[in-house]
Coordinates of C-alpha atoms in Angstrom, one line a residue:
Chain A
X1305 CA -19.4 48.7 -21.8
X1306 CA -21.6 46.4 -19.9
X1307 CA -21.4 46.3 -16.1
X1308 CA -21.4 42.9 -14.5
X1309 CA -24.4 42.3 -12.3
X1310 CA -23.8 42.6 -8.6
X1311 CA -24.4 39.4 -6.8
X1312 CA -24.0 39.6 -3.0
X1313 CA -21.5 37.1 -1.7
X1314 CA -24.2 35.5 0.6
X1315 CA -26.3 34.7 -2.5
X1316 CA -23.3 33.5 -4.4
X1317 CA -22.2 31.0 -1.7
X1318 CA -25.8 29.9 -1.1
X1319 CA -26.2 29.1 -4.8
X1320 CA -23.0 27.2 -4.9
X1321 CA -23.9 25.2 -1.8
X1322 CA -27.4 24.4 -3.2
X1323 CA -25.7 23.3 -6.4
X1324 CA -23.2 21.0 -4.6
X1325 CA -25.9 19.6 -2.3
X1326 CA -28.1 18.6 -5.2
X1327 CA -25.3 16.8 -6.9
X1328 CA -24.4 14.9 -3.8
X1329 CA -28.0 14.0 -3.0
X1330 CA -28.3 12.3 -6.3
X1331 CA -25.9 9.5 -5.5
X1332 CA -26.0 6.4 -3.4
X1333 CA -24.9 6.5 0.2
X1334 CA -21.8 5.4 2.1
X1335 CA -21.7 4.5 5.8
X1336 CA -18.6 4.5 7.9
X1337 CA -18.8 3.0 11.3
X1338 CA -16.6 1.8 14.1
X1339 CA -16.7 -1.9 15.2
X1340 CA -14.8 -3.7 18.0
X1341 CA -11.6 -4.4 15.9
X1342 CA -11.5 -1.4 13.6
X1343 CA -13.5 0.8 11.3
X1344 CA -15.9 -0.5 8.6
X1345 CA -16.9 1.2 5.3
X1346 CA -20.1 0.2 3.6
X1347 CA -21.1 1.6 0.3
X1348 CA -24.0 0.8 -2.0
X1349 CA -22.0 0.3 -5.1
X1350 CA -22.7 -2.4 -7.7
X1351 CA -19.5 -1.7 -9.6
X1352 CA -16.5 -4.0 -8.9
X1353 CA -14.1 -1.6 -10.7
X1354 CA -15.0 1.9 -9.7
X1355 CA -14.5 2.1 -6.0
X1356 CA -16.0 4.5 -3.4
X1357 CA -13.7 3.3 -0.7
X1358 CA -10.0 3.1 -0.9
X1359 CA -6.8 2.6 1.0
X1360 CA -4.7 5.7 1.6
X1361 CA -2.0 4.6 3.9
X1362 CA -1.2 2.0 6.6
X1363 CA -4.0 3.0 9.0
X1364 CA -5.9 5.5 6.8
X1365 CA -8.7 5.0 4.4
X1366 CA -10.9 7.2 2.3
X1367 CA -14.6 7.0 1.4
X1368 CA -16.6 9.3 -0.8
X1369 CA -19.9 10.1 -2.4
X1370 CA -20.8 12.4 -5.3
X1371 CA -19.1 12.9 -8.6
X1372 CA -16.7 10.1 -9.3
X1373 CA -14.1 12.1 -11.3
X1374 CA -13.9 14.7 -8.6
X1375 CA -13.4 12.4 -5.6
X1376 CA -11.1 10.1 -7.7
X1377 CA -8.7 13.0 -8.2
X1378 CA -8.8 13.7 -4.4
X1379 CA -8.3 10.1 -3.6
X1380 CA -5.2 10.0 -5.9
X1381 CA -4.0 13.2 -4.3
X1382 CA -4.4 11.7 -0.9
X1383 CA -2.3 8.7 -1.8
X1384 CA 0.4 10.9 -3.3
X1385 CA 0.3 13.1 -0.2
X1386 CA 0.6 10.2 2.2
X1387 CA 3.2 8.3 0.3
X1388 CA 5.4 11.4 -0.2
X1389 CA 5.1 12.3 3.5
X1390 CA 5.9 8.7 4.6
X1391 CA 8.8 8.5 2.2
X1392 CA 10.4 11.8 3.2
X1393 CA 9.7 11.5 7.0
X1394 CA 8.6 8.2 8.4
X1395 CA 5.5 6.0 8.0
X1396 CA 4.4 7.0 11.5
X1397 CA 4.3 10.7 10.5
X1398 CA 1.4 10.2 8.1
X1399 CA -1.9 11.2 9.9
X1400 CA -5.5 11.4 9.0
X1401 CA -5.7 14.8 10.7
X1402 CA -3.0 16.4 8.5
X1403 CA -4.5 14.8 5.4
X1404 CA -8.0 16.0 6.3
X1405 CA -6.6 19.6 6.7
X1406 CA -5.0 19.5 3.3
X1407 CA -8.2 18.2 1.8
X1408 CA -10.2 20.9 3.6
X1409 CA -8.0 23.6 2.3
X1410 CA -8.2 22.2 -1.2
X1411 CA -12.0 21.7 -1.3
X1412 CA -12.5 25.1 0.4
X1413 CA -10.4 26.9 -2.1
X1414 CA -12.3 25.2 -5.0
X1415 CA -15.6 26.2 -3.4
X1416 CA -14.8 29.9 -3.2
X1417 CA -12.5 30.4 -6.2
X1418 CA -13.4 28.0 -9.0
X1419 CA -16.2 28.1 -11.5
X1420 CA -17.9 25.2 -9.9
X1421 CA -17.6 23.6 -6.4
X1422 CA -16.9 20.0 -5.9
X1423 CA -20.1 17.9 -5.7
X1424 CA -18.6 15.5 -3.2
X1425 CA -18.5 14.6 0.4
X1426 CA -15.6 12.5 1.8
X1427 CA -14.6 10.8 4.9
X1428 CA -10.9 10.3 6.0
X1429 CA -10.7 7.7 8.7
X1430 CA -7.7 6.5 10.7
X1431 CA -7.8 3.4 12.9
X1432 CA -6.1 3.8 16.3
X1433 CA -4.7 1.4 18.9
X1434 CA -8.1 1.3 20.6
X1435 CA -11.5 2.4 19.5
X1436 CA -11.1 5.5 21.6
X1437 CA -8.2 6.5 19.3
X1438 CA -10.1 6.0 16.1
X1439 CA -10.5 9.2 14.1
X1440 CA -13.2 9.8 11.5
X1441 CA -13.2 13.2 9.7
X1442 CA -16.0 14.1 7.4
X1443 CA -15.4 16.8 4.8
X1444 CA -18.2 18.5 2.9
X1445 CA -18.3 20.3 -0.5
X1446 CA -17.4 23.7 1.0
X1447 CA -14.3 22.5 2.8
X1448 CA -15.7 22.3 6.3
X1449 CA -14.4 19.5 8.5
X1450 CA -16.2 17.6 11.2
X1451 CA -14.6 15.2 13.7
X1452 CA -17.2 12.5 13.9
X1453 CA -17.6 10.0 16.8
X1454 CA -18.3 6.4 15.9
X1455 CA -20.3 6.6 12.7
X1456 CA -21.0 8.7 9.6
X1457 CA -23.6 8.5 6.8
X1458 CA -23.0 10.5 3.6
X1459 CA -24.8 10.9 0.3
X1460 CA -28.5 10.9 -0.5
X1461 CA -30.8 11.2 2.6
X1462 CA -27.8 11.2 4.9
X1463 CA -29.7 13.0 7.7
X1464 CA -32.3 10.3 8.1
X1465 CA -29.6 7.6 7.7
X1466 CA -27.5 9.2 10.5
X1467 CA -30.5 9.4 12.7
X1468 CA -31.4 5.8 12.2
X1469 CA -27.7 4.8 12.6
X1470 CA -27.5 6.7 15.9
X1471 CA -30.3 4.5 17.2
X1472 CA -28.9 1.2 16.1
X1473 CA -25.1 1.6 16.5
X1474 CA -23.2 1.2 19.7
X1475 CA -19.5 1.0 20.4
X1476 CA -17.8 -2.4 20.4
X1477 CA -20.1 -4.2 18.0
X1478 CA -18.6 -7.2 16.2
X1479 CA -18.0 -6.7 12.5
X1480 CA -20.9 -8.9 11.3
X1481 CA -23.4 -7.0 13.5
X1482 CA -22.0 -3.6 12.4
X1483 CA -22.3 -4.5 8.7
X1484 CA -25.9 -5.7 9.2
X1485 CA -26.7 -2.4 10.9
X1486 CA -25.1 -0.5 8.0
X1487 CA -27.0 -2.5 5.4
X1488 CA -30.2 -2.1 7.2
X1489 CA -29.8 1.7 7.3
X1490 CA -28.7 1.8 3.6
X1491 CA -31.7 -0.3 2.6
X1492 CA -34.3 1.6 4.7
X1493 CA -33.2 5.1 3.9
X1494 CA -35.3 6.6 1.1
X1495 CA -33.0 5.8 -1.7
X1496 CA -31.7 8.6 -3.9
X1497 CA -33.3 8.8 -7.4
X1498 CA -30.2 7.3 -8.9
X1499 CA -30.8 4.1 -7.0
X1500 CA -34.4 3.9 -8.2
X1501 CA -34.0 4.5 -11.8
X1502 CA -30.6 5.6 -13.2
X1503 CA -28.8 8.8 -13.6
X1504 CA -31.4 10.9 -15.6
X1505 CA -33.1 12.0 -12.4
X1506 CA -31.7 15.5 -12.1
X1507 CA -35.2 17.0 -12.4
X1508 CA -36.6 14.7 -9.7
X1509 CA -34.4 16.5 -7.1
X1510 CA -36.4 19.6 -6.5
X1511 CA -35.6 22.2 -3.8
X1512 CA -38.0 20.3 -1.5
X1513 CA -35.9 17.2 -2.0
X1514 CA -32.8 19.0 -1.1
X1515 CA -34.3 20.6 2.0
X1516 CA -35.0 17.2 3.5
X1517 CA -31.7 15.7 2.6
X1518 CA -32.3 14.7 -1.0
X1519 CA -35.1 12.3 -0.4
X1520 CA -37.6 12.0 -3.2
X1521 CA -41.2 13.0 -2.4
X1522 CA -42.7 11.3 0.6
X1523 CA -44.1 7.8 0.3
X1524 CA -41.3 6.3 -1.9
X1525 CA -39.3 5.1 1.1
X1526 CA -39.6 1.5 0.2
X1527 CA -37.4 -0.9 2.2
X1528 CA -34.9 -2.6 0.0
X1529 CA -32.9 -5.7 0.7
X1530 CA -29.3 -5.1 -0.3
X1531 CA -27.3 -8.3 -0.9
X1532 CA -23.5 -8.7 -1.0
X1533 CA -23.3 -8.2 -4.8
X1534 CA -24.6 -4.6 -4.4
X1535 CA -22.2 -3.6 -1.7
X1536 CA -18.7 -2.4 -1.5
X1537 CA -17.3 -3.3 1.9
X1538 CA -13.9 -2.6 3.4
X1539 CA -12.3 -2.4 6.9
X1540 CA -9.4 -0.9 8.6
X1541 CA -8.4 -3.8 10.9
X1542 CA -6.8 -2.5 14.1
X1543 CA -5.0 -5.7 14.8
X1544 CA -3.2 -6.1 11.5
X1545 CA 0.5 -5.0 11.3
X1546 CA 1.4 -2.2 8.9
X1547 CA -1.2 -2.0 6.1
X1548 CA -4.6 -2.5 7.8
X1549 CA -7.0 -1.9 4.9
X1550 CA -8.8 -5.0 3.6
X1551 CA -11.7 -5.3 1.2
X1552 CA -14.3 -7.9 2.1
X1553 CA -16.2 -9.6 -0.7
X1554 CA -17.5 -12.9 -2.0
X1555 CA -18.6 -15.7 0.4
X1556 CA -17.0 -14.0 3.4
X1557 CA -19.2 -11.0 3.0
X1558 CA -22.3 -13.1 2.5
X1559 CA -21.4 -15.0 5.7
X1560 CA -20.9 -11.8 7.7
X1561 CA -24.2 -10.4 6.5
X1562 CA -26.1 -13.5 7.3
X1563 CA -28.0 -13.7 10.6
X1564 CA -27.8 -17.5 10.6
X1565 CA -24.0 -17.8 10.0
X1566 CA -21.8 -17.7 13.1
X1567 CA -19.1 -15.6 11.3
X1568 CA -18.7 -12.3 13.1
X1569 CA -15.2 -11.1 12.1
X1570 CA -12.9 -11.1 9.2
X1571 CA -10.1 -13.7 9.2
X1572 CA -6.6 -12.4 9.6
X1573 CA -5.4 -14.3 6.6
X1574 CA -6.8 -15.4 3.3
X1575 CA -3.6 -16.6 1.9
X1576 CA -4.9 -19.7 0.2
X1577 CA -6.2 -17.5 -2.4
X1578 CA -3.2 -15.6 -3.9
X1579 CA -3.8 -12.2 -5.4
X1580 CA -4.2 -8.7 -4.4
X1581 CA -3.1 -8.5 -0.7
X1582 CA -6.0 -6.2 0.3
X1583 CA -8.8 -8.6 -0.6
X1584 CA -10.5 -11.1 1.7
X1585 CA -13.0 -13.3 0.1
X1586 CA -13.0 -16.4 2.4
X1587 CA -13.5 -18.5 -0.7
X1588 CA -11.2 -21.3 0.4
X1589 CA -11.5 -20.8 4.1
X1590 CA -13.9 -22.5 6.3
X1591 CA -15.9 -20.2 8.6
X1592 CA -14.0 -19.3 11.8
Chain B
X941 CA 8.1 26.4 -1.0
X942 CA 6.1 25.0 -3.8
X943 CA 4.8 21.4 -3.3
X944 CA 6.1 20.9 0.2
X945 CA 3.6 18.9 2.1
X946 CA 2.4 21.1 4.9
X947 CA -0.7 20.4 6.9
X948 CA -2.4 23.7 6.6
X949 CA -2.1 24.3 2.8
X950 CA -4.1 23.5 -0.3
X951 CA -2.7 20.5 -2.2
X952 CA -0.5 21.6 -5.0
X953 CA -1.9 21.1 -8.5
X954 CA 0.6 18.3 -9.1
X955 CA -1.2 16.2 -6.5
X956 CA -4.6 16.7 -8.3
X957 CA -3.4 16.2 -11.8
X958 CA -4.1 13.0 -13.7
X959 CA -0.5 11.9 -13.9
X960 CA 1.0 8.4 -14.0
X961 CA 0.6 6.0 -11.2
X962 CA 4.4 6.0 -10.6
X963 CA 5.5 7.4 -7.2
X964 CA 9.1 8.0 -8.5
X965 CA 7.8 10.2 -11.4
X966 CA 5.6 12.1 -9.0
X967 CA 8.5 12.8 -6.6
X968 CA 10.7 13.7 -9.5
X969 CA 8.2 16.4 -10.6
X970 CA 7.5 17.8 -7.2
X971 CA 10.5 17.2 -4.9
X972 CA 13.4 16.0 -7.2
X973 CA 15.9 16.4 -4.5
X974 CA 14.4 13.4 -2.6
X975 CA 15.3 11.0 -5.4
X976 CA 18.6 9.1 -5.1
X977 CA 19.4 10.4 -8.6
X978 CA 18.3 13.9 -7.8
X979 CA 21.8 14.8 -6.5
X980 CA 25.0 15.2 -8.4
X981 CA 28.5 14.8 -7.2
X982 CA 31.1 17.3 -8.4
X983 CA 32.9 15.9 -11.4
X984 CA 35.8 13.7 -10.6
X985 CA 34.9 13.4 -6.9
X986 CA 34.9 10.0 -5.2
X987 CA 33.7 9.0 -1.8
X988 CA 34.6 6.1 0.4
X989 CA 31.3 4.7 1.6
X990 CA 30.2 1.4 3.1
X991 CA 29.7 -1.4 0.5
X992 CA 27.3 -4.3 0.8
X993 CA 28.6 -7.5 -0.5
X994 CA 27.2 -10.9 -1.5
X995 CA 23.6 -11.9 -2.4
X996 CA 22.6 -15.3 -3.7
X997 CA 19.3 -16.3 -5.1
X998 CA 18.0 -19.7 -6.3
X999 CA 14.8 -21.3 -7.4
X1000 CA 13.2 -24.2 -5.6
X1001 CA 10.2 -26.4 -6.2
X1002 CA 7.6 -23.9 -5.2
X1003 CA 9.3 -20.5 -5.5
X1004 CA 12.5 -18.7 -4.9
X1005 CA 15.0 -18.1 -2.1
X1006 CA 17.2 -15.0 -1.7
X1007 CA 19.9 -14.8 0.9
X1008 CA 22.6 -12.2 1.8
X1009 CA 25.5 -12.1 4.2
X1010 CA 25.5 -9.4 6.9
X1011 CA 28.9 -7.6 6.4
X1012 CA 29.4 -4.1 5.0
X1013 CA 32.9 -3.0 4.3
X1014 CA 34.6 0.4 3.8
X1015 CA 38.0 -0.3 2.2
X1016 CA 39.6 -2.8 4.5
X1017 CA 37.4 -1.9 7.5
X1018 CA 34.3 -3.8 8.4
X1019 CA 31.7 -1.0 8.5
X1020 CA 28.9 -3.1 9.8
X1021 CA 28.5 -6.7 11.0
X1022 CA 24.8 -7.1 11.0
X1023 CA 23.5 -5.2 8.1
X1024 CA 20.4 -6.4 6.3
X1025 CA 20.8 -6.5 2.5
X1026 CA 17.7 -8.4 1.5
X1027 CA 14.4 -6.6 1.7
X1028 CA 10.8 -7.5 1.0
X1029 CA 9.8 -5.3 -2.0
X1030 CA 6.1 -6.1 -1.7
X1031 CA 3.9 -9.1 -0.8
X1032 CA 5.3 -11.3 -3.6
X1033 CA 8.8 -10.2 -4.2
X1034 CA 12.2 -9.5 -2.6
X1035 CA 15.2 -7.4 -3.5
X1036 CA 18.8 -7.9 -2.5
X1037 CA 21.4 -5.2 -2.8
X1038 CA 25.1 -5.1 -3.5
X1039 CA 27.2 -2.0 -3.9
X1040 CA 27.2 1.4 -2.1
X1041 CA 25.0 0.7 0.9
X1042 CA 23.5 4.2 1.5
X1043 CA 22.4 4.7 -2.1
X1044 CA 21.1 1.1 -2.4
X1045 CA 19.0 1.3 0.8
X1046 CA 17.5 4.6 -0.4
X1047 CA 16.8 3.0 -3.8
X1048 CA 15.0 0.0 -2.1
X1049 CA 12.9 2.4 0.0
X1050 CA 11.8 4.3 -3.0
X1051 CA 11.1 1.1 -4.9
X1052 CA 9.0 -0.3 -2.0
X1053 CA 6.9 2.9 -2.0
X1054 CA 6.7 2.8 -5.8
X1055 CA 5.1 -0.7 -5.8
X1056 CA 2.7 0.1 -3.0
X1057 CA 1.8 3.4 -4.6
X1058 CA 0.9 1.7 -7.9
X1059 CA -1.1 -1.0 -6.0
X1060 CA -3.2 1.7 -4.2
X1061 CA -3.8 3.9 -7.1
X1062 CA -4.5 1.2 -9.7
X1063 CA -6.2 -1.2 -7.3
X1064 CA -4.2 -4.0 -8.9
X1065 CA -0.7 -5.6 -8.5
X1066 CA 1.9 -4.8 -11.1
X1067 CA 3.0 -7.9 -13.1
X1068 CA 6.3 -9.4 -12.0
X1069 CA 7.9 -8.4 -15.3
X1070 CA 6.6 -4.8 -14.8
X1071 CA 8.1 -4.7 -11.3
X1072 CA 11.4 -5.9 -12.6
X1073 CA 11.4 -3.2 -15.3
X1074 CA 10.5 -0.5 -12.9
X1075 CA 13.6 -1.4 -10.8
X1076 CA 15.7 -1.4 -14.0
X1077 CA 14.7 2.2 -14.9
X1078 CA 15.5 3.3 -11.3
X1079 CA 19.0 1.8 -11.6
X1080 CA 19.4 3.6 -14.9
X1081 CA 18.6 6.8 -13.2
X1082 CA 21.5 6.2 -10.9
X1083 CA 24.1 5.8 -13.7
X1084 CA 25.5 9.3 -13.1
X1085 CA 26.4 8.4 -9.5
X1086 CA 27.5 4.9 -10.5
X1087 CA 30.1 6.4 -12.8
X1088 CA 31.6 8.2 -9.8
X1089 CA 31.9 5.0 -7.9
X1090 CA 28.5 4.9 -6.1
X1091 CA 27.3 1.8 -7.8
X1092 CA 24.1 -0.2 -6.9
X1093 CA 23.6 -3.6 -8.4
X1094 CA 20.5 -5.3 -7.0
X1095 CA 19.0 -8.7 -7.6
X1096 CA 15.3 -9.0 -7.8
X1097 CA 13.3 -12.2 -7.2
X1098 CA 9.6 -12.8 -6.9
X1099 CA 6.7 -15.2 -7.4
X1100 CA 4.9 -14.7 -10.7
X1101 CA 1.2 -15.0 -10.0
X1102 CA 0.4 -15.4 -13.7
X1103 CA 2.6 -18.5 -14.3
X1104 CA 2.7 -19.6 -10.7
X1105 CA 6.5 -19.9 -10.5
X1106 CA 9.5 -18.1 -9.0
X1107 CA 11.7 -15.9 -11.1
X1108 CA 15.1 -14.2 -10.6
X1109 CA 16.1 -11.0 -12.4
X1110 CA 19.7 -9.7 -12.3
X1111 CA 20.8 -6.2 -13.3
X1112 CA 23.9 -4.4 -14.5
X1113 CA 25.0 -0.9 -13.6
X1114 CA 23.4 0.6 -16.7
X1115 CA 20.0 -0.7 -15.8
X1116 CA 20.1 -3.8 -18.0
X1117 CA 17.6 -6.4 -16.7
X1118 CA 18.2 -10.1 -17.3
X1119 CA 16.0 -13.1 -16.4
X1120 CA 18.2 -15.7 -14.7
X1121 CA 17.8 -19.5 -14.9
X1122 CA 18.0 -21.5 -11.7
X1123 CA 20.3 -19.4 -9.6
X1124 CA 22.3 -16.2 -9.5
X1125 CA 24.7 -14.2 -7.3
X1126 CA 25.9 -10.6 -7.1
X1127 CA 28.5 -8.7 -5.1
X1128 CA 32.2 -9.1 -4.3
X1129 CA 31.8 -12.8 -3.2
X1130 CA 29.6 -13.8 -6.1
X1131 CA 32.4 -15.5 -8.0
X1132 CA 32.8 -18.1 -5.2
X1133 CA 29.1 -18.3 -4.4
X1134 CA 28.3 -18.9 -8.0
X1135 CA 30.7 -21.8 -8.1
X1136 CA 29.1 -23.3 -5.1
X1137 CA 25.6 -22.8 -6.5
X1138 CA 26.6 -24.5 -9.8
X1139 CA 27.6 -27.6 -7.9
X1140 CA 24.9 -27.7 -5.3
X1141 CA 21.8 -26.5 -7.0
X1142 CA 19.5 -28.7 -9.0
X1143 CA 16.0 -28.2 -10.3
X1144 CA 13.1 -29.0 -7.9
X1145 CA 15.0 -28.6 -4.6
X1146 CA 12.7 -28.5 -1.6
X1147 CA 12.5 -25.3 0.3
X1148 CA 14.5 -26.7 3.2
X1149 CA 17.3 -27.9 0.9
X1150 CA 17.3 -24.6 -1.0
X1151 CA 17.8 -22.7 2.2
X1152 CA 20.7 -25.0 3.0
X1153 CA 22.3 -24.5 -0.4
X1154 CA 22.0 -20.7 -0.1
X1155 CA 23.8 -20.8 3.3
X1156 CA 26.5 -23.1 2.0
X1157 CA 27.0 -20.8 -1.0
X1158 CA 27.4 -17.8 1.3
X1159 CA 29.8 -19.8 3.5
X1160 CA 31.9 -20.5 0.4
X1161 CA 31.8 -16.8 -0.6
X1162 CA 32.9 -15.8 3.0
X1163 CA 35.6 -18.4 2.9
X1164 CA 37.4 -16.8 -0.1
X1165 CA 36.2 -13.2 -0.1
X1166 CA 37.3 -10.9 2.7
X1167 CA 34.4 -8.5 2.2
X1168 CA 31.8 -11.2 2.7
X1169 CA 30.9 -12.1 6.3
X1170 CA 30.5 -15.7 7.3
X1171 CA 28.1 -16.9 10.0
X1172 CA 29.1 -15.3 13.2
X1173 CA 28.7 -18.0 15.8
X1174 CA 30.1 -15.9 18.7
X1175 CA 27.7 -13.0 18.1
X1176 CA 24.9 -15.3 16.8
X1177 CA 24.6 -13.3 13.5
X1178 CA 23.1 -15.4 10.7
X1179 CA 22.7 -14.6 7.1
X1180 CA 19.4 -13.0 6.0
X1181 CA 17.3 -15.6 4.1
X1182 CA 14.0 -14.8 2.5
X1183 CA 11.5 -17.2 0.8
X1184 CA 8.9 -16.2 -1.8
X1185 CA 6.2 -18.6 -3.0
X1186 CA 2.4 -18.6 -3.5
X1187 CA 2.0 -17.8 0.2
X1188 CA 3.9 -14.5 -0.2
X1189 CA 7.3 -13.2 0.7
X1190 CA 8.8 -13.7 4.2
X1191 CA 12.0 -14.1 6.1
X1192 CA 13.2 -17.4 7.5
X1193 CA 13.3 -17.3 11.3
X1194 CA 16.5 -17.3 13.4
X1195 CA 15.8 -20.6 15.0
X1196 CA 15.7 -22.4 11.6
X1197 CA 18.7 -20.5 10.3
X1198 CA 20.7 -21.4 13.4
X1199 CA 20.1 -25.1 12.7
X1200 CA 21.1 -24.8 9.1
X1201 CA 24.2 -22.8 9.9
X1202 CA 25.2 -25.3 12.6
X1203 CA 24.9 -28.2 10.1
X1204 CA 27.0 -26.4 7.5
X1205 CA 29.7 -25.4 10.0
X1206 CA 29.8 -28.9 11.4
X1207 CA 30.1 -30.5 8.0
X1208 CA 33.0 -28.2 7.1
X1209 CA 34.9 -28.8 10.3
X1210 CA 36.4 -32.0 9.0
X1211 CA 36.3 -31.0 5.4
X1212 CA 37.4 -27.4 5.1
X1213 CA 37.7 -27.5 1.4
X1214 CA 34.1 -28.6 1.1
X1215 CA 34.8 -31.5 -1.3
X1216 CA 32.0 -33.9 -2.1

């Protein structure tokens, strides 16, 4: 009879953490930041169909980096959780804090008990009546939760991105300015290998890369200009009644990102263009 | 208790499984007692519960109107004078209820979450036909209660973004779903409201005229059906009127309704039979 090798729990957890961090560092980043009228979510994501940012409930949204299939199942679980709670109690009883707790328990249990930890990092954000009441919870692969103030950067090279974001962000920015800050940070952060050359870059993330936040070896931090077509942008708009989540795309996003254009905030309606209620494109609307 | 959403617990496997994007199916699998159809009455039991009465809906040039009176009755008692029986189902559709009020309102609440849930999970709006069929299957689920007297018969109306026109769907108690032509009415006063709609409706009515016709049809229903409430001028309670078109679903404001009601009442003062 063969005896199983003894692996000290410290080593086991460290290995799992290293594994999860590598997976996360491979992907493109997501930035969540407060602005004067709500919370904005900016992801580098050229896909129109596979989202990294999603509505959860009236005032709650979700953003994630890492393995799509893993955070997608958590996103669906969050919507189910919120809708069930809202249906059996009241819409006001659905809170980001309770959802973040459930996520933390789930992710933590997977980290310690399952074969493989989740290779993801997620943010659950809830927009409040004023920016002081906004809540941003960041959850990492091991189930730890952090209550963030104002802004978060996740994914490849998130440490540098957060540092840079800390220098540029201040409370009460208009949406246009906040988005430009986020795009600047996303573009100047040393991009993860996936952003440079596709998914076959596992080998490129050595232990050194992980140690400094997943950045590829020094010297590759080339500034990139991200345009509207490479971004997935959404907001939780504080002033909107009931469902506050809106995606921002098309000409509206281009106008918000442009320094020359006077558009600084998302319009409250985009109804000339019927379709999915959560999408603002500004296609038929003159600038405000 | 398995599956109960509690803040400090790991999410049940049912939350994380790749199931359907239907909220009703999810609730049925995890908390079946929350569904209207999740409860059974003892055989042969019957309950006297408030009933909602008349709903009218009609197409107009750019969409569809749905209106309901405000009375709920329990036997010969008026249970409620200002009940809302027309609800916004989502951004492009409305649902009106006739039948046992408690069950109907619960069903509408579930239906609203069902549509929003699908929208969030799929990132797309369900087709109007799909939404009408989802409602049909929910009514079908209520058949057991309906056979014991707790009937719910809604009307569903919405704006079809594919074909850019309004549509009306009616239902029977078994969950049969039927596309209606220009107009439809359900509930105890529907016999009289339908007569009025037949005479007053014509294709291509303007929105204003359609609101007027809806109020007149409800007036006729209230005139001849004791369970349908007429406009209550003393308490200033007007019918609920909703409009759905390319701009979305919304309710007509009280000021506009008051004007229409005043016109209808004034026109009938010297002509109680409503002859034209």
